[in-house]
Coordinates of C-alpha atoms in Angstrom, one line a residue:
X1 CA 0.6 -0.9 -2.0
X2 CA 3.2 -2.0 0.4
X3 CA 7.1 -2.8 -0.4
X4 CA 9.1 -4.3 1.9
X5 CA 12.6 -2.4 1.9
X6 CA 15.0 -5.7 2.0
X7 CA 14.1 -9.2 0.5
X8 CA 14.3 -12.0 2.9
X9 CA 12.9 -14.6 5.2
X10 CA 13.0 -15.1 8.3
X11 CA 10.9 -16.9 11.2
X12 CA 10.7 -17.0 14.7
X13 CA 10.3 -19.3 16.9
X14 CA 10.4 -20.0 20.8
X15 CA 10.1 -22.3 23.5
X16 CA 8.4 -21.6 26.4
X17 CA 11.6 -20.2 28.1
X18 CA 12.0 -18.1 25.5
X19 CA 15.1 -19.6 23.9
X20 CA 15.1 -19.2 19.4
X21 CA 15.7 -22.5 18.2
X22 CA 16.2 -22.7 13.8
X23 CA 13.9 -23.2 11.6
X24 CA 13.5 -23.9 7.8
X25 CA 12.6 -21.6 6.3
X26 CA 13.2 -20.0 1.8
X27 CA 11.8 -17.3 0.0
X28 CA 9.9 -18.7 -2.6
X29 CA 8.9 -17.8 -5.8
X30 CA 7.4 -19.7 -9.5
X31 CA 8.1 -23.1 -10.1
X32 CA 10.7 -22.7 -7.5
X33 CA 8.3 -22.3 -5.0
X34 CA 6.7 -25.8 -6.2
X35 CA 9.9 -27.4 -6.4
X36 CA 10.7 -26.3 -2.7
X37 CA 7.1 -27.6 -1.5
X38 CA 7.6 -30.4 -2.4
X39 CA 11.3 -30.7 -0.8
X40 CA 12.3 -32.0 2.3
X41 CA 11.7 -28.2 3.9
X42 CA 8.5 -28.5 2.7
X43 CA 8.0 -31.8 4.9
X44 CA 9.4 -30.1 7.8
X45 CA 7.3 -27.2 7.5
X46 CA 4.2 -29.7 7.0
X47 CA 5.4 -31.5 9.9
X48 CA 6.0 -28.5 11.7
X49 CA 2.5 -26.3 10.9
X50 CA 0.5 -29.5 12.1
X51 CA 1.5 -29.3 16.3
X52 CA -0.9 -27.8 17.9
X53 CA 1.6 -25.6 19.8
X54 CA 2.8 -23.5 16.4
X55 CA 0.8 -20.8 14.6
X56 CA 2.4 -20.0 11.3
X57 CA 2.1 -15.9 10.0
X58 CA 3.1 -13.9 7.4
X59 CA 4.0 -11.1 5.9
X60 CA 5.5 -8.9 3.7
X61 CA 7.4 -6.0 5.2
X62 CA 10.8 -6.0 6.5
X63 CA 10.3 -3.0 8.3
X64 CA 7.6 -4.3 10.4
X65 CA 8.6 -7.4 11.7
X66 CA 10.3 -6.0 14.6
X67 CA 7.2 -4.9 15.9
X68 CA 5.5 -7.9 15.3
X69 CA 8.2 -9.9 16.9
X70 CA 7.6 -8.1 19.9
X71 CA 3.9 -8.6 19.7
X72 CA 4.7 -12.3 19.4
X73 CA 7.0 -12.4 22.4
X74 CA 4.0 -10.7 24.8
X75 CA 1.4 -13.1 22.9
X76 CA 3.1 -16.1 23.6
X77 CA 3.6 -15.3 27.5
X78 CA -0.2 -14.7 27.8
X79 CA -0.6 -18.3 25.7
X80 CA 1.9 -20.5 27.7
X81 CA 2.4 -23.5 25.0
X82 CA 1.3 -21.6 21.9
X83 CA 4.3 -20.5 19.4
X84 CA 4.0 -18.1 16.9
X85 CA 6.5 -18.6 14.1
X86 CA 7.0 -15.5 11.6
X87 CA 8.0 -15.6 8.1
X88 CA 8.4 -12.1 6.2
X89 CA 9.6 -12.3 2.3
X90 CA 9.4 -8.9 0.0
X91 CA 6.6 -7.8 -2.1
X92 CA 7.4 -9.4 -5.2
X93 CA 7.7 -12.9 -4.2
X94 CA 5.3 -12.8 -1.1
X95 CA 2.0 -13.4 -3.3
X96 CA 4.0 -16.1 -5.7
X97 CA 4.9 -17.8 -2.4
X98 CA 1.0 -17.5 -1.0
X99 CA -0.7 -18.8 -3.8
X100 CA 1.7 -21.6 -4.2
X101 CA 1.2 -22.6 -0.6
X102 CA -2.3 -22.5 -1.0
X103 CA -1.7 -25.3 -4.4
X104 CA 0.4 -27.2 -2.5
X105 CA -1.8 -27.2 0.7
X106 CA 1.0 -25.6 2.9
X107 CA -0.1 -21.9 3.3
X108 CA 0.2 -20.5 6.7
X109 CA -2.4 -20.1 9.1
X110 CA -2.5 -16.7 9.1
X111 CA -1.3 -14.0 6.6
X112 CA -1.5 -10.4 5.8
X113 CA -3.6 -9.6 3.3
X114 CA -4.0 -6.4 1.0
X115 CA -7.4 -4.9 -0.3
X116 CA -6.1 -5.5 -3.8
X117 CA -5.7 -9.6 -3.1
X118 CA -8.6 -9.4 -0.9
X119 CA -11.1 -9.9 -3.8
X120 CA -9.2 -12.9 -5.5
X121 CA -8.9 -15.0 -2.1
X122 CA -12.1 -14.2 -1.2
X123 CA -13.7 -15.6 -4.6
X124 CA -11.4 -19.0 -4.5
X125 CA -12.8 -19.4 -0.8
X126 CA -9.7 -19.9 0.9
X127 CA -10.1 -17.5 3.8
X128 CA -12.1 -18.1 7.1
X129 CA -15.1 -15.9 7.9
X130 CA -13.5 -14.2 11.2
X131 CA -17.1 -13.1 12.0
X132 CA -18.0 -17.1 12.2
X133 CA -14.9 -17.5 14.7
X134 CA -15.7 -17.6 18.4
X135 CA -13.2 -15.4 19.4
X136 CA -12.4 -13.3 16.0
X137 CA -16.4 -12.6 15.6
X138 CA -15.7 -9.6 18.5
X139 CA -14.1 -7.8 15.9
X140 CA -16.1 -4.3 15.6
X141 CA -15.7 -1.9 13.0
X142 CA -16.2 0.9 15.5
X143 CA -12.9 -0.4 17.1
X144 CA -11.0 0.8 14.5
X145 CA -10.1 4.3 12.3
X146 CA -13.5 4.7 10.1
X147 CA -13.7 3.0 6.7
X148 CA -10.8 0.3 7.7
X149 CA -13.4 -2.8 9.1
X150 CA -16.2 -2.4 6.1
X151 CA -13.2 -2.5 3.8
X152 CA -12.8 -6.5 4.6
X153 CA -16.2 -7.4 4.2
X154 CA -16.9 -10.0 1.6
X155 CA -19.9 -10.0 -0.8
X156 CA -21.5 -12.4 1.3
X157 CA -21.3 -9.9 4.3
X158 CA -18.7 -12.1 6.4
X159 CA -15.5 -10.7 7.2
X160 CA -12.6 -11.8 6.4
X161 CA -9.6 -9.7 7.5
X162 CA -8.5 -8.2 11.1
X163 CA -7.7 -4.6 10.4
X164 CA -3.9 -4.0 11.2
X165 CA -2.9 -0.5 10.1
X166 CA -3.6 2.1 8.0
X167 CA -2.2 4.9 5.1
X168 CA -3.0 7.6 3.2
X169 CA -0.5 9.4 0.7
X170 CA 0.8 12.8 0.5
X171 CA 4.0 14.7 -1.1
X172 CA 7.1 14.7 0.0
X173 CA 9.8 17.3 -0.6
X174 CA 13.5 18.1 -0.7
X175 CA 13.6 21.2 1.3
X176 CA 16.6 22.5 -0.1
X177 CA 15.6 22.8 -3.5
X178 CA 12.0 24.0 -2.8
X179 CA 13.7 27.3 -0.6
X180 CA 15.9 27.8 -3.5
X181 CA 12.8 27.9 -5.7
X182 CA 11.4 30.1 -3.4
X183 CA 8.7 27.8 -2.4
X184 CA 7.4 27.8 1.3
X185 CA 6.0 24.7 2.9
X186 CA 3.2 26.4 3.1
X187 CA 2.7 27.6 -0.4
X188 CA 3.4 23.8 -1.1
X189 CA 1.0 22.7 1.6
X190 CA -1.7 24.4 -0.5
X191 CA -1.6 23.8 -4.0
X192 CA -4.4 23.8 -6.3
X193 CA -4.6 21.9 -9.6
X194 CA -7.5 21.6 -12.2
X195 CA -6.4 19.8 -15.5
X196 CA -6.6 22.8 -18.1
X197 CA -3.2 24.1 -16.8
X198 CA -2.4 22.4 -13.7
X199 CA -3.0 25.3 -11.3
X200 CA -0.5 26.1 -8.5
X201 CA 0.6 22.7 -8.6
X202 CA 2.0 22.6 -12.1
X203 CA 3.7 25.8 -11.7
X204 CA 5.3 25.1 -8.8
X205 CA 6.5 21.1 -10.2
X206 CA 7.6 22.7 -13.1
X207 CA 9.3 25.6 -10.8
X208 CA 11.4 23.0 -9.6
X209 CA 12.5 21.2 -12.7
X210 CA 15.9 22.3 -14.1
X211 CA 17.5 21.0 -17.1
X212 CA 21.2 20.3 -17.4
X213 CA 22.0 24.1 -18.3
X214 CA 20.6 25.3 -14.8
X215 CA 17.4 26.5 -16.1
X216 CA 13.9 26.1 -14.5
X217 CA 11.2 24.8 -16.2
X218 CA 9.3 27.7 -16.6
X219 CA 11.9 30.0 -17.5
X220 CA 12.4 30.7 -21.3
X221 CA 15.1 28.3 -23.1
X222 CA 14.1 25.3 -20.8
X223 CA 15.5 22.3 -22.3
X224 CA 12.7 20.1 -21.5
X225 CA 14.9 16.8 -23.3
X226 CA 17.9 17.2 -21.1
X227 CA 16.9 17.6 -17.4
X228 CA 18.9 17.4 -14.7
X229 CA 15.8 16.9 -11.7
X230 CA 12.4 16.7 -12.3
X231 CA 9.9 18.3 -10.3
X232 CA 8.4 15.3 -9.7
X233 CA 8.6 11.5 -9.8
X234 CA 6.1 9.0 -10.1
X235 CA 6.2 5.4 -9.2
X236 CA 5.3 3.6 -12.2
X237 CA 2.1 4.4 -14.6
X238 CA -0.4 3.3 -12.1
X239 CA -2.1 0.1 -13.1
X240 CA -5.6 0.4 -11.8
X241 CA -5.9 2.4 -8.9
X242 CA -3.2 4.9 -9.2
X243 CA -2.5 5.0 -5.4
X244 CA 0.7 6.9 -5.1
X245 CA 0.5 8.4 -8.8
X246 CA -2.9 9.6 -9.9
X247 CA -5.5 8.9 -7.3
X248 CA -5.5 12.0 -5.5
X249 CA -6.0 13.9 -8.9
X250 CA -9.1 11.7 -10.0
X251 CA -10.8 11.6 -6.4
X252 CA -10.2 15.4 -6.3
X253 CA -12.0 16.1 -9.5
X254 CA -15.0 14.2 -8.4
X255 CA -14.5 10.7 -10.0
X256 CA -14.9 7.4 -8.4
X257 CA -13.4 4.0 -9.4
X258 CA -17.0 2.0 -9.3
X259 CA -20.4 2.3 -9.2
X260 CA -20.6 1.1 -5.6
X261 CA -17.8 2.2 -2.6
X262 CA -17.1 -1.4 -2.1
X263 CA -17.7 -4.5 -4.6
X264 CA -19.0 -2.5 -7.3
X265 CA -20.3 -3.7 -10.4
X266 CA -19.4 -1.1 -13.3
X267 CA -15.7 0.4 -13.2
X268 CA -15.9 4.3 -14.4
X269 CA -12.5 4.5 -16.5
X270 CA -13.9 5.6 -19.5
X271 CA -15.4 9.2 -17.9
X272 CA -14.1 12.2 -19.3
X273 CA -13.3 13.5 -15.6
X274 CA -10.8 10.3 -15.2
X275 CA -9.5 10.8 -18.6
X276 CA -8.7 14.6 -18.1
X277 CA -6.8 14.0 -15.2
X278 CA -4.8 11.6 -16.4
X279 CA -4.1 13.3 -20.0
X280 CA -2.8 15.9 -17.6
X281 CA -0.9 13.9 -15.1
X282 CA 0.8 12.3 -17.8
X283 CA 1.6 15.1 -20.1
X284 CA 3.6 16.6 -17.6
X285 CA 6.3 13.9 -18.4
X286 CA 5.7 15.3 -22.1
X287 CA 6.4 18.6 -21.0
X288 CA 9.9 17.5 -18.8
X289 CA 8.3 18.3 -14.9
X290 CA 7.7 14.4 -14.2
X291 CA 10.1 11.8 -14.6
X292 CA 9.6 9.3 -17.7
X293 CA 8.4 6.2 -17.7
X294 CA 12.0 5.3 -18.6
X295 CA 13.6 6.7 -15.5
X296 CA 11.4 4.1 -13.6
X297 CA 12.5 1.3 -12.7
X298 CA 12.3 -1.3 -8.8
X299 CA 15.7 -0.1 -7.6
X300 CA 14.7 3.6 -9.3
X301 CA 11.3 4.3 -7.9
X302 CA 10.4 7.6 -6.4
X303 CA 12.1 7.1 -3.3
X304 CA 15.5 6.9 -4.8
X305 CA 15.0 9.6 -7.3
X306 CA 14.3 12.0 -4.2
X307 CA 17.1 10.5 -2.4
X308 CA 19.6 10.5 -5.3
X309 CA 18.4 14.0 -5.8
X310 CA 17.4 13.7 -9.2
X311 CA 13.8 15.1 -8.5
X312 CA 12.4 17.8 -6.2
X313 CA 9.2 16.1 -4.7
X314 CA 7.4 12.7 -5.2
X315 CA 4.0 11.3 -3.9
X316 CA 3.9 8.1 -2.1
X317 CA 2.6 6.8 0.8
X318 CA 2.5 7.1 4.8
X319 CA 4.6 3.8 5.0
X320 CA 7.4 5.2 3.2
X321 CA 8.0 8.1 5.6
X322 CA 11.1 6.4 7.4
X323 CA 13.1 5.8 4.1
X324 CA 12.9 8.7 2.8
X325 CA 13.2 11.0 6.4
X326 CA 16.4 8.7 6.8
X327 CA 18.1 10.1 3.4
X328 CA 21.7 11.4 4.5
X329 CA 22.1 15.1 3.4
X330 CA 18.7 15.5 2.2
X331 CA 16.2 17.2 4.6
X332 CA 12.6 16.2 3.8
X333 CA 9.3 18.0 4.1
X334 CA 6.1 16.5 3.6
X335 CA 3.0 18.6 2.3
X336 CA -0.8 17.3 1.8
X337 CA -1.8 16.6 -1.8
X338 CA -3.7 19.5 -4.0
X339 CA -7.2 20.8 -3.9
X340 CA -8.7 19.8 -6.6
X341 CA -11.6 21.2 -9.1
X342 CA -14.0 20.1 -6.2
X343 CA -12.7 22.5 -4.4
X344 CA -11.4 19.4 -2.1
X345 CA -8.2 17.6 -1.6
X346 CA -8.1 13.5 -1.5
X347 CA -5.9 10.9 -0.9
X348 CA -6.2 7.5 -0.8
X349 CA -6.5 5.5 3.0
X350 CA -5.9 1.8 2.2
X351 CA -5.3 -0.5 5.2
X352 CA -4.0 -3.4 5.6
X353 CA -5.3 -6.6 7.3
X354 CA -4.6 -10.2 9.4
X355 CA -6.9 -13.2 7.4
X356 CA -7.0 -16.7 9.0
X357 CA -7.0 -19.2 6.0
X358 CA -9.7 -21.4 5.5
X359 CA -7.7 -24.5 6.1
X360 CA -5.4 -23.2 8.9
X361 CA -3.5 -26.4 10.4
X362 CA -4.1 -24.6 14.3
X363 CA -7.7 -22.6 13.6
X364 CA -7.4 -22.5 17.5
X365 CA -4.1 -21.0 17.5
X366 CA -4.9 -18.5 14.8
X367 CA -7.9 -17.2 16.3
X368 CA -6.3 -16.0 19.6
X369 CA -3.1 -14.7 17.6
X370 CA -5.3 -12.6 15.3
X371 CA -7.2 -11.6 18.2
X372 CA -4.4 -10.6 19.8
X373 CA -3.1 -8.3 16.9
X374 CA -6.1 -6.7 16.5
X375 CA -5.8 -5.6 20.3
X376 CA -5.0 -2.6 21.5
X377 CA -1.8 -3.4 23.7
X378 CA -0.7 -5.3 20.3
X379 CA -1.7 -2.6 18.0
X380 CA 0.1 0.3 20.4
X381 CA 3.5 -1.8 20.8
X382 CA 3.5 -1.2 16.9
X383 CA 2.8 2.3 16.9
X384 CA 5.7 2.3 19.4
X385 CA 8.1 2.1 16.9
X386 CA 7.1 4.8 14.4
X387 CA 6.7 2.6 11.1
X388 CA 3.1 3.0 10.3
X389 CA -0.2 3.8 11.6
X390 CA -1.9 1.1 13.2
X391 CA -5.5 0.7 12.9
X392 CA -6.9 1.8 16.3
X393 CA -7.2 5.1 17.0
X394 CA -5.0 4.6 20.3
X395 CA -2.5 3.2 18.1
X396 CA -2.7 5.9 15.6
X397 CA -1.8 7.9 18.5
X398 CA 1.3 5.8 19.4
X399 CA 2.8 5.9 16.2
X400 CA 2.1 9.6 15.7
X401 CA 4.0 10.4 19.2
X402 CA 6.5 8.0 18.3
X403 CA 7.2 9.9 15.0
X404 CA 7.4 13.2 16.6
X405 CA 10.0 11.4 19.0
X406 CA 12.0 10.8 15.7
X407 CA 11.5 15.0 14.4
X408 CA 9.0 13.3 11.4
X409 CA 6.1 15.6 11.5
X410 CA 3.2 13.0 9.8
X411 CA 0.5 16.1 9.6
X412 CA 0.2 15.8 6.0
X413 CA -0.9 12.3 6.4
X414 CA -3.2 12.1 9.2
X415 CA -5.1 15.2 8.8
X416 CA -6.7 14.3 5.3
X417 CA -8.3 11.6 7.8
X418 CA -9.4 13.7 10.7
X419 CA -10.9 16.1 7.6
X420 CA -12.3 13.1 6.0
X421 CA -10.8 13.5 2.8
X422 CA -9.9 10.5 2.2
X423 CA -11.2 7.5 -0.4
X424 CA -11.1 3.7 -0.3
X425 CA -9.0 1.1 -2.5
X426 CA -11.1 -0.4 -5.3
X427 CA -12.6 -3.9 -4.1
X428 CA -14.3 -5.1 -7.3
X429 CA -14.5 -9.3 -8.3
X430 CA -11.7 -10.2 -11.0
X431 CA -9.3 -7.9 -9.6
X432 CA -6.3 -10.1 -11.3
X433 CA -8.1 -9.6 -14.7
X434 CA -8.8 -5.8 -14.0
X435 CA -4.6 -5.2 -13.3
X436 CA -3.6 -7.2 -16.2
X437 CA -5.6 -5.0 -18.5
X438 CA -5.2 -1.4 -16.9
X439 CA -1.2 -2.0 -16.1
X440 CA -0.6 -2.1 -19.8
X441 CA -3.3 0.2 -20.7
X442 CA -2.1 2.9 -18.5
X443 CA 2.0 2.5 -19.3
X444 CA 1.4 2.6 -23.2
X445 CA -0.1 6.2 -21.9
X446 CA 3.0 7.1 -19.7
X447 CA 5.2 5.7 -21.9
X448 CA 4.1 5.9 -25.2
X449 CA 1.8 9.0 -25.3
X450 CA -1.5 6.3 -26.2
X451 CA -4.5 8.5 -26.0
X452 CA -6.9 8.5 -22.6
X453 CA -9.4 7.6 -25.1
X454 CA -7.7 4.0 -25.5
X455 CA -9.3 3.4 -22.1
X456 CA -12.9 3.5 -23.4
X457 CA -11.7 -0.4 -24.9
X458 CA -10.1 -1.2 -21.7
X459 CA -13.3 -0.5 -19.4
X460 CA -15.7 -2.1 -21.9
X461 CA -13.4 -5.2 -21.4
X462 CA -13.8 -5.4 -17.6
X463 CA -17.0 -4.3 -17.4
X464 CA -18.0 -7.2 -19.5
X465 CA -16.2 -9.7 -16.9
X466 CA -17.8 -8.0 -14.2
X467 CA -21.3 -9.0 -15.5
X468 CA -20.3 -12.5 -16.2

């Protein structure tokens, strides 16, 4: 998933001469988002939303709204009369804020959406089948990086989501501290791991551990209790998909989520190839290389572990490549994730996407401005500033020159694609009811040491609402 780096909101909006005027505009979250609605900014949005001359769009991360700022600025002088006025609140509070809107009848016209929301919205039927749209139902998979169109396909065949851009995840490194392990980037750029002892991988995380007393984790005396940085960090236990923990282990060992690539019917958690990967991914915590669960925390993920230098190497994703390259004092490296007992690396590619809501106050509106992100002069203006990979290939190639422009070398990232070693997001019905059981399920693991065998309960629980 994807985290905006600041909380806030903010919206834009023009006249025809280009002049910003203000507008009202909260981040909203709970009850407070109710209370809010139903406030006097509430009536001004309301009032607002209805002209036929706004189009309302959101989204979630504060690192992208420059570039879709400046798609709204070239959008609007093609569409003289038509304003587009963004909002952009952080992660946490974005989906509070959407699904109140959508109770209160104020949601916008347009939003980004995420594979993992996708399934919920589309089973309350409150998206617009693009496909039914006269100017949305041009939308071609083929005009798009492979995989990233069928992804926002509904049971029912319709689509429901304009692909925007795409990621896959890889691991980054502190440079430093992998030369004075003695590790070259490209020993680390081809690791191996199986989970009876964790290959090249394993050795080389637990290489880079060192406990408070200077020594490694594989050196005799390691004090695996009192570490001082941990070969790796993780970014929480997982939940269901494991996207930037686990994923690449599981896919790598020749496990799949479902039954079925998209909208499957039968999740596989209870396999003994899932459940061997994770028994090792998590045991390395037990053994001092990963970071507890403890050390985790939403101002202590990953990132800031790396950064603080308090671990040597983390996975995470492709959108995550400007934080942690703009670390003062720490040169990164980036490295593609292990081969696996396949004998093939993976790595998740999830992709993100525009929906039009079903009850959009300016369906009109919202068509051409979806339209018009899922162009290619819209979709290469954001690869133009080097924050992620848009979803068409000519954008893909914009943001990858604009990255080299910066000295980030994003290899790691896009090859697993051009190799096709890549795997899609879960998209399964009740996919609120499937996080609330595996986020507990998998921490008391992380956390607690609960045995991979506790899973066999968790997946005959969801595998009983999925046949409901």
């Amino acid at each position: 998933m994807r985290f905006g780096t600041r909380l806030r909101a903010r919206s834009l909006g023009r006249t025809r001469a280009g002049r910003q005027r203000p507008r009202c505009t909260a981040a909203l979250a709970g009850t407070a988002a109710l209370a809010l609605l139903a406030s006097g900014c509430a009536a001004d949005a309301r009032a607002d939303t209805t002209a036929r001359n706004t189009v309302t769009y959101w989204l979630w991360d504060a690192n992208q709204l420059p570039s879709y700022e400046a798609c709204a600025r070239d959008f609007e002088k093609e569409n003289p009369g038509l304003d587009v006025k963004i909002s952009q609140v952080g992660w946490d509070d974005y989906w509070t804020k959407l699904a109140a809107a959508f109770i209160a009848g104020t949601q916008p016209d347009v939003f980004t959406n995420h594979v993992q929301k996708f399934a919920q919205f589309a089973d309350l039927q409150v998206l617009a089948p693009l496909d039914e749209l006269p100017l949305t139902t041009r939308i071609k998979d083929s005009d798009y990086q492979p995989g990233l169109g069928a992804a926002w396909k509904g049971r029912d065949g319709h689509r429901y989501g304009a692909p925007k851009d795409w990621d896959t995840v890889a691991l980054f490194y502190n440079k430093k501290m992998a030369a004075n392990a003695g590790l070259s980037a490209a020993e680390l750029d081809h690791l191996t791991w199986n989970p009876r002892d964790g290959g090249t991988f394993e050795k080389a995380i637990a290489h880079l551990t060192v406990d408070v007393n200077g020594v490694r984790g594989d050196e005799p005396g390691f004090d695996r209790k009192h570490v001082k940085v941990h070969g790796l960090a993780t970014n929480d236990a997982g939940d269901g998909d494991g996207q930037t923990q686990w994923s690449s282990f599981a896919a790598s060992a020749g496990w799949h989520y479902t039954d079925k690539k998209v909208w499957g019917t039968h999740y596989n958690y209870d396999h003994r190839t899932f459940q061997s990967a994770i028994e090792w991914y998590f045991g390395l915590a037990k053994k001092g290389y990963l970071a507890p669960f403890t050390d985790f925390s939403d101002t202590n993920g990953p990132e800031a572990q790396v950064g603080g230098g308090r671990a040597a190497t983390a996975l995470h994703g492709s959108w995550m490549l400007t934080t942690f390259h703009d670390f003062k004092g720490i040169d990164i490296g980036t490295a593609r994730t292990p081969v696996g007992p396949t004998g093939k690396r993976a790595t998740m590619m999830n992709g993100l996407a525009d929906s039009i809501t079903k009850d959009a106050r300016n369906k009109k509106g919202a068509e051409k401005w979806v339209t018009y992100m899922s162009s290619a002069a819209c979709q290469q203006a954001v690869g133009q500033h080097g924050v992620v990979f848009p979803a068409r290939p000519e954008g893909t190639d914009t943001a990858v020159a604009a990255y080299k422009k910066k000295g980030i070398d994003v290899t790691a990232f896009t090859q697993p694609v051009a190799d096709k070693e890549t795997f899609s997001f879960p998209v399964t019905q009740h996919a609120a009811d499937v996080y609330a059981l595996m986020r507990p399920a998998m921490q008391d693991i992380y956390a607690n040491g609960a045995p991979v065998g506790s899973l066999d309960g968790t997946n005959d629980r969801i595998n009983r609402l999925l046949s409901q």
